[in-house]
mmCIF file of C-alpha atoms and ligand atoms in Angstrom:
data_model
loop_
_atom_site.group_PDB
_atom_site.id
_atom_site.type_symbol
_atom_site.label_atom_id
_atom_site.label_comp_id
_atom_site.label_asym_id
_atom_site.label_seq_id
_atom_site.Cartn_x
_atom_site.Cartn_y
_atom_site.Cartn_z
ATOM 1 C CA MET A 7 2.940 -5.854 -4.125
ATOM 2 C CA LYS A 8 2.774 -8.941 -6.286
ATOM 3 C CA LEU A 9 -0.025 -7.683 -8.529
ATOM 4 C CA LEU A 10 1.975 -4.558 -9.401
ATOM 5 C CA ILE A 11 5.263 -6.431 -9.854
ATOM 6 C CA ASP A 12 3.555 -8.869 -12.238
ATOM 7 C CA LYS A 13 2.105 -5.996 -14.291
ATOM 8 C CA VAL A 14 5.463 -4.212 -14.497
ATOM 9 C CA MET A 15 7.258 -7.386 -15.573
ATOM 10 C CA GLN A 16 4.588 -8.497 -18.059
ATOM 11 C CA GLU A 17 3.459 -5.195 -19.555
ATOM 12 C CA GLY A 18 6.338 -2.746 -19.005
ATOM 13 C CA ILE A 19 8.177 -1.635 -22.153
ATOM 14 C CA VAL A 20 11.726 -0.319 -21.875
ATOM 15 C CA LEU A 21 12.574 2.820 -23.878
ATOM 16 C CA ASP A 22 16.181 4.046 -24.184
ATOM 17 C CA ASN A 23 17.490 1.908 -21.278
ATOM 18 C CA GLU A 24 16.171 4.388 -18.720
ATOM 19 C CA VAL A 25 12.484 5.065 -19.341
ATOM 20 C CA LEU A 26 9.794 2.517 -18.571
ATOM 21 C CA LYS A 27 6.556 2.747 -20.508
ATOM 22 C CA VAL A 28 3.588 1.415 -18.542
ATOM 23 C CA ASP A 29 0.724 2.881 -20.515
ATOM 24 C CA SER A 30 -1.372 -0.304 -20.396
ATOM 25 C CA PHE A 31 -2.109 0.018 -16.656
ATOM 26 C CA LEU A 32 -0.815 3.329 -15.247
ATOM 27 C CA ASN A 33 -0.039 6.132 -17.707
ATOM 28 C CA HIS A 34 -2.780 5.913 -20.312
ATOM 29 C CA GLN A 35 -5.126 2.973 -19.828
ATOM 30 C CA MET A 36 -5.578 2.488 -16.086
ATOM 31 C CA ASP A 37 -6.413 -0.591 -14.077
ATOM 32 C CA PRO A 38 -8.806 0.392 -11.261
ATOM 33 C CA VAL A 39 -8.385 -2.820 -9.263
ATOM 34 C CA LEU A 40 -4.633 -2.317 -9.282
ATOM 35 C CA MET A 41 -5.076 1.364 -8.339
ATOM 36 C CA GLN A 42 -7.244 0.376 -5.389
ATOM 37 C CA GLU A 43 -4.580 -2.064 -4.191
ATOM 38 C CA ILE A 44 -1.920 0.638 -4.570
ATOM 39 C CA GLY A 45 -4.012 3.057 -2.503
ATOM 40 C CA ARG A 46 -4.550 0.481 0.230
ATOM 41 C CA GLU A 47 -0.841 -0.328 0.330
ATOM 42 C CA PHE A 48 0.201 3.329 0.736
ATOM 43 C CA ALA A 49 -2.478 3.742 3.423
ATOM 44 C CA ARG A 50 -1.056 0.693 5.240
ATOM 45 C CA LEU A 51 2.547 1.916 4.949
ATOM 46 C CA PHE A 52 1.711 5.381 6.262
ATOM 47 C CA ALA A 53 -0.918 4.335 8.836
ATOM 48 C CA GLY A 54 -0.547 6.098 12.177
ATOM 49 C CA GLN A 55 1.034 9.204 10.604
ATOM 50 C CA SER A 56 -2.115 11.318 11.080
ATOM 51 C CA ILE A 57 -2.101 12.302 7.412
ATOM 52 C CA THR A 58 -4.548 15.087 6.587
ATOM 53 C CA LYS A 59 -4.015 15.441 2.796
ATOM 54 C CA VAL A 60 -2.563 13.540 -0.132
ATOM 55 C CA LEU A 61 -0.699 15.669 -2.709
ATOM 56 C CA THR A 62 0.236 14.588 -6.224
ATOM 57 C CA ILE A 63 0.869 16.115 -9.648
ATOM 58 C CA GLU A 64 -1.310 15.885 -12.741
ATOM 59 C CA SER A 65 -2.010 13.726 -14.560
ATOM 60 C CA SER A 66 -0.548 10.290 -13.868
ATOM 61 C CA GLY A 67 -0.339 10.789 -10.111
ATOM 62 C CA ILE A 68 -4.064 11.387 -9.790
ATOM 63 C CA ALA A 69 -5.242 7.767 -9.979
ATOM 64 C CA PRO A 70 -2.885 6.331 -7.336
ATOM 65 C CA GLY A 71 -3.334 9.554 -5.362
ATOM 66 C CA ILE A 72 -7.130 9.435 -5.215
ATOM 67 C CA MET A 73 -7.132 5.758 -4.223
ATOM 68 C CA THR A 74 -4.633 6.510 -1.445
ATOM 69 C CA ALA A 75 -6.749 9.445 -0.265
ATOM 70 C CA LEU A 76 -9.833 7.220 -0.298
ATOM 71 C CA ALA A 77 -8.091 4.557 1.791
ATOM 72 C CA LEU A 78 -6.867 7.221 4.271
ATOM 73 C CA ASN A 79 -10.248 9.003 4.253
ATOM 74 C CA VAL A 80 -8.690 12.385 3.418
ATOM 75 C CA ARG A 81 -8.750 14.644 0.368
ATOM 76 C CA LEU A 82 -6.439 14.637 -2.625
ATOM 77 C CA ILE A 83 -4.878 17.781 -4.079
ATOM 78 C CA PHE A 84 -3.167 17.584 -7.449
ATOM 79 C CA ALA A 85 -0.649 20.238 -8.440
ATOM 80 C CA ARG A 86 -1.363 21.702 -11.854
ATOM 81 C CA LYS A 87 1.288 21.927 -14.527
ATOM 82 C CA ARG A 88 -0.449 24.704 -16.422
ATOM 83 C CA LYS A 89 -1.985 27.741 -14.831
ATOM 84 C CA SER A 90 -5.720 27.271 -14.992
ATOM 85 C CA LEU A 91 -7.878 30.192 -16.092
ATOM 86 C CA THR A 92 -10.187 29.452 -13.198
ATOM 87 C CA LEU A 93 -7.273 29.476 -10.754
ATOM 88 C CA THR A 94 -7.623 33.144 -9.937
ATOM 89 C CA GLU A 95 -6.819 32.908 -6.232
ATOM 90 C CA ASP A 96 -3.428 32.974 -4.512
ATOM 91 C CA ILE A 97 -1.208 30.089 -5.471
ATOM 92 C CA PHE A 98 1.979 28.363 -4.377
ATOM 93 C CA VAL A 99 4.365 28.021 -7.359
ATOM 94 C CA GLU A 100 7.472 25.855 -7.802
ATOM 95 C CA LYS A 101 9.631 25.089 -10.817
ATOM 96 C CA VAL A 102 10.033 21.407 -11.677
ATOM 97 C CA TYR A 103 12.270 19.981 -14.402
ATOM 98 C CA SER A 104 10.466 17.127 -16.153
ATOM 99 C CA PHE A 105 12.579 14.039 -16.741
ATOM 100 C CA THR A 106 10.393 12.653 -19.517
ATOM 101 C CA LYS A 107 9.565 15.932 -21.288
ATOM 102 C CA GLN A 108 13.005 17.534 -20.735
ATOM 103 C CA GLU A 109 11.493 20.914 -19.935
ATOM 104 C CA THR A 110 10.858 23.009 -16.850
ATOM 105 C CA ASN A 111 7.248 23.423 -15.752
ATOM 106 C CA GLU A 112 5.799 25.707 -13.139
ATOM 107 C CA ILE A 113 3.573 23.655 -10.878
ATOM 108 C CA THR A 114 0.884 25.377 -8.863
ATOM 109 C CA VAL A 115 -1.401 24.650 -5.917
ATOM 110 C CA SER A 116 -4.056 26.991 -4.602
ATOM 111 C CA ARG A 117 -3.147 28.406 -1.183
ATOM 112 C CA LYS A 118 -6.609 27.598 0.128
ATOM 113 C CA PHE A 119 -6.004 23.822 0.104
ATOM 114 C CA LEU A 120 -2.846 23.608 2.258
ATOM 115 C CA ALA A 121 -2.307 25.149 5.685
ATOM 116 C CA PRO A 122 0.046 24.948 8.664
ATOM 117 C CA GLY A 123 -0.936 21.856 10.632
ATOM 118 C CA ASP A 124 -1.507 19.715 7.544
ATOM 119 C CA LYS A 125 0.465 16.446 7.416
ATOM 120 C CA VAL A 126 0.838 15.681 3.748
ATOM 121 C CA LEU A 127 1.565 12.414 1.989
ATOM 122 C CA ILE A 128 3.092 13.014 -1.453
ATOM 123 C CA VAL A 129 2.242 10.340 -4.052
ATOM 124 C CA ASP A 130 3.584 10.000 -7.589
ATOM 125 C CA ASP A 131 3.677 7.373 -10.314
ATOM 126 C CA PHE A 132 7.455 7.348 -10.918
ATOM 127 C CA LEU A 133 10.618 8.408 -9.142
ATOM 128 C CA ALA A 134 13.623 9.243 -11.332
ATOM 129 C CA ASN A 135 15.701 12.253 -10.209
ATOM 130 C CA GLY A 136 13.249 13.331 -7.526
ATOM 131 C CA GLU A 137 12.409 16.670 -9.161
ATOM 132 C CA ALA A 138 8.622 16.265 -9.027
ATOM 133 C CA ALA A 139 8.591 14.983 -5.431
ATOM 134 C CA PHE A 140 10.952 17.760 -4.332
ATOM 135 C CA GLY A 141 8.799 20.416 -6.000
ATOM 136 C CA LEU A 142 5.725 19.062 -4.224
ATOM 137 C CA ALA A 143 7.609 18.956 -0.902
ATOM 138 C CA ARG A 144 8.668 22.596 -1.366
ATOM 139 C CA ILE A 145 5.021 23.553 -1.901
ATOM 140 C CA VAL A 146 4.020 21.750 1.331
ATOM 141 C CA GLU A 147 6.777 23.604 3.163
ATOM 142 C CA GLN A 148 5.823 26.959 1.614
ATOM 143 C CA ALA A 149 2.408 26.380 3.199
ATOM 144 C CA GLY A 150 4.003 25.793 6.608
ATOM 145 C CA ALA A 151 2.677 22.223 6.507
ATOM 146 C CA GLU A 152 4.633 18.999 7.080
ATOM 147 C CA VAL A 153 5.655 16.278 4.603
ATOM 148 C CA ALA A 154 4.677 12.972 6.243
ATOM 149 C CA GLY A 155 6.327 10.922 3.518
ATOM 150 C CA ILE A 156 6.599 10.188 -0.176
ATOM 151 C CA GLY A 157 4.839 7.202 -1.772
ATOM 152 C CA ILE A 158 6.074 6.140 -5.206
ATOM 153 C CA VAL A 159 4.451 3.510 -7.407
ATOM 154 C CA ILE A 160 7.576 2.706 -9.487
ATOM 155 C CA GLU A 161 11.035 3.795 -8.362
ATOM 156 C CA LYS A 162 13.954 3.631 -10.762
ATOM 157 C CA SER A 163 16.618 2.897 -8.186
ATOM 158 C CA PHE A 164 19.448 3.393 -10.697
ATOM 159 C CA GLN A 165 18.575 7.108 -10.783
ATOM 160 C CA PRO A 166 19.316 9.442 -7.854
ATOM 161 C CA GLY A 167 15.761 10.349 -6.682
ATOM 162 C CA ARG A 168 15.594 8.092 -3.620
ATOM 163 C CA ARG A 169 19.073 9.072 -2.486
ATOM 164 C CA VAL A 170 18.483 12.821 -2.686
ATOM 165 C CA LEU A 171 15.045 12.685 -1.054
ATOM 166 C CA THR A 172 16.229 10.417 1.767
ATOM 167 C CA LYS A 173 19.271 12.642 2.307
ATOM 168 C CA ALA A 174 16.934 15.624 2.645
ATOM 169 C CA GLY A 175 15.175 13.757 5.470
ATOM 170 C CA TYR A 176 12.058 12.491 3.685
ATOM 171 C CA ARG A 177 10.697 8.979 4.159
ATOM 172 C CA VAL A 178 10.344 7.340 0.738
ATOM 173 C CA GLU A 179 8.219 4.208 0.239
ATOM 174 C CA SER A 180 8.225 2.688 -3.254
ATOM 175 C CA LEU A 181 5.992 -0.206 -4.227
ATOM 176 C CA VAL A 182 8.288 -1.459 -6.999
ATOM 177 C CA ARG A 183 12.018 -0.740 -7.219
ATOM 178 C CA VAL A 184 13.636 -1.159 -10.621
ATOM 179 C CA ALA A 185 17.363 -1.857 -10.389
ATOM 180 C CA SER A 186 18.084 -1.660 -14.115
ATOM 181 C CA LEU A 187 16.528 -1.267 -17.548
ATOM 182 C CA ALA A 188 19.824 -1.887 -19.343
ATOM 183 C CA GLY A 189 19.634 -3.892 -22.541
ATOM 184 C CA GLY A 190 15.852 -3.482 -22.593
ATOM 185 C CA LYS A 191 15.488 -5.871 -19.652
ATOM 186 C CA ILE A 192 13.581 -4.986 -16.468
ATOM 187 C CA GLU A 193 15.481 -6.023 -13.336
ATOM 188 C CA LEU A 194 14.057 -5.402 -9.881
ATOM 189 C CA VAL A 195 16.032 -4.558 -6.732
HETATM 190 P P1 5GP B 203 11.567 12.886 -11.391
HETATM 191 O O1 5GP B 203 10.822 14.148 -11.135
HETATM 192 O O2 5GP B 203 11.729 12.027 -10.165
HETATM 193 O O3 5GP B 203 12.869 13.131 -12.082
HETATM 194 O O4 5GP B 203 10.698 12.058 -12.418
HETATM 195 C C1 5GP B 203 9.439 11.626 -12.036
HETATM 196 C C2 5GP B 203 8.377 12.134 -12.969
HETATM 197 O O5 5GP B 203 8.775 11.958 -14.328
HETATM 198 C C3 5GP B 203 7.093 11.356 -12.765
HETATM 199 O O6 5GP B 203 6.088 12.253 -12.379
HETATM 200 C C4 5GP B 203 6.794 10.714 -14.088
HETATM 201 O O7 5GP B 203 5.678 11.339 -14.670
HETATM 202 C C5 5GP B 203 7.974 10.990 -14.978
HETATM 203 N N1 5GP B 203 8.835 9.797 -15.195
HETATM 204 C C6 5GP B 203 10.129 9.653 -14.830
HETATM 205 N N2 5GP B 203 10.643 8.511 -15.256
HETATM 206 C C7 5GP B 203 9.661 7.863 -15.901
HETATM 207 C C8 5GP B 203 9.588 6.597 -16.589
HETATM 208 O O8 5GP B 203 10.548 5.814 -16.688
HETATM 209 N N3 5GP B 203 8.385 6.282 -17.139
HETATM 210 C C9 5GP B 203 7.308 7.101 -17.057
HETATM 211 N N4 5GP B 203 6.171 6.684 -17.630
HETATM 212 N N5 5GP B 203 7.334 8.308 -16.440
HETATM 213 C C10 5GP B 203 8.500 8.680 -15.856
#
């Protein structure tokens, strides 16, 4: 996706040689035209998979997730990182270690939104160690539903996420693959 690659190269800021800050178009300010293109691209990549739901995690996964759900004409569910006071019903819970916050969060999804027979596309903004995607996949499997694939906006290919998810049998499609952030320089695969 040229539009996304250009944004990453022009606006991405490297922190600590392994974290990419993209708050001008993805993680704080958001670019809706770019998000729409991202959603269309995931819909194209996973066309023909009979996807019934898109699943992401709050908050940065919601924008690419909703655009993907729109393009696939299905609904989006976002896992919550904090237990909501209004979330009184039965929930699926998984523990996820956050790469950027260096803490473990319990992520939750209401049981009423996932069921056996669902084919779920997981979408997230970044892939580092694969913790978030794995936690979401475990929730899909707790529900007896199927993971159709994992769509990632920016993959850091120098971290193990893709390898561990692929080894576990999941199809991973990343729109941008970053080979290295060493020396403060963004290099793509
Ligand atoms: P993982 O769970 O694969 O280890 O890390 C992915 C999650 O951590 C994403 O949901 C994303 O929020 C966050 N993350 C990981 N690496 C980066 C990064 O380089 N930049 C930003 N902005 N977020 C990241």
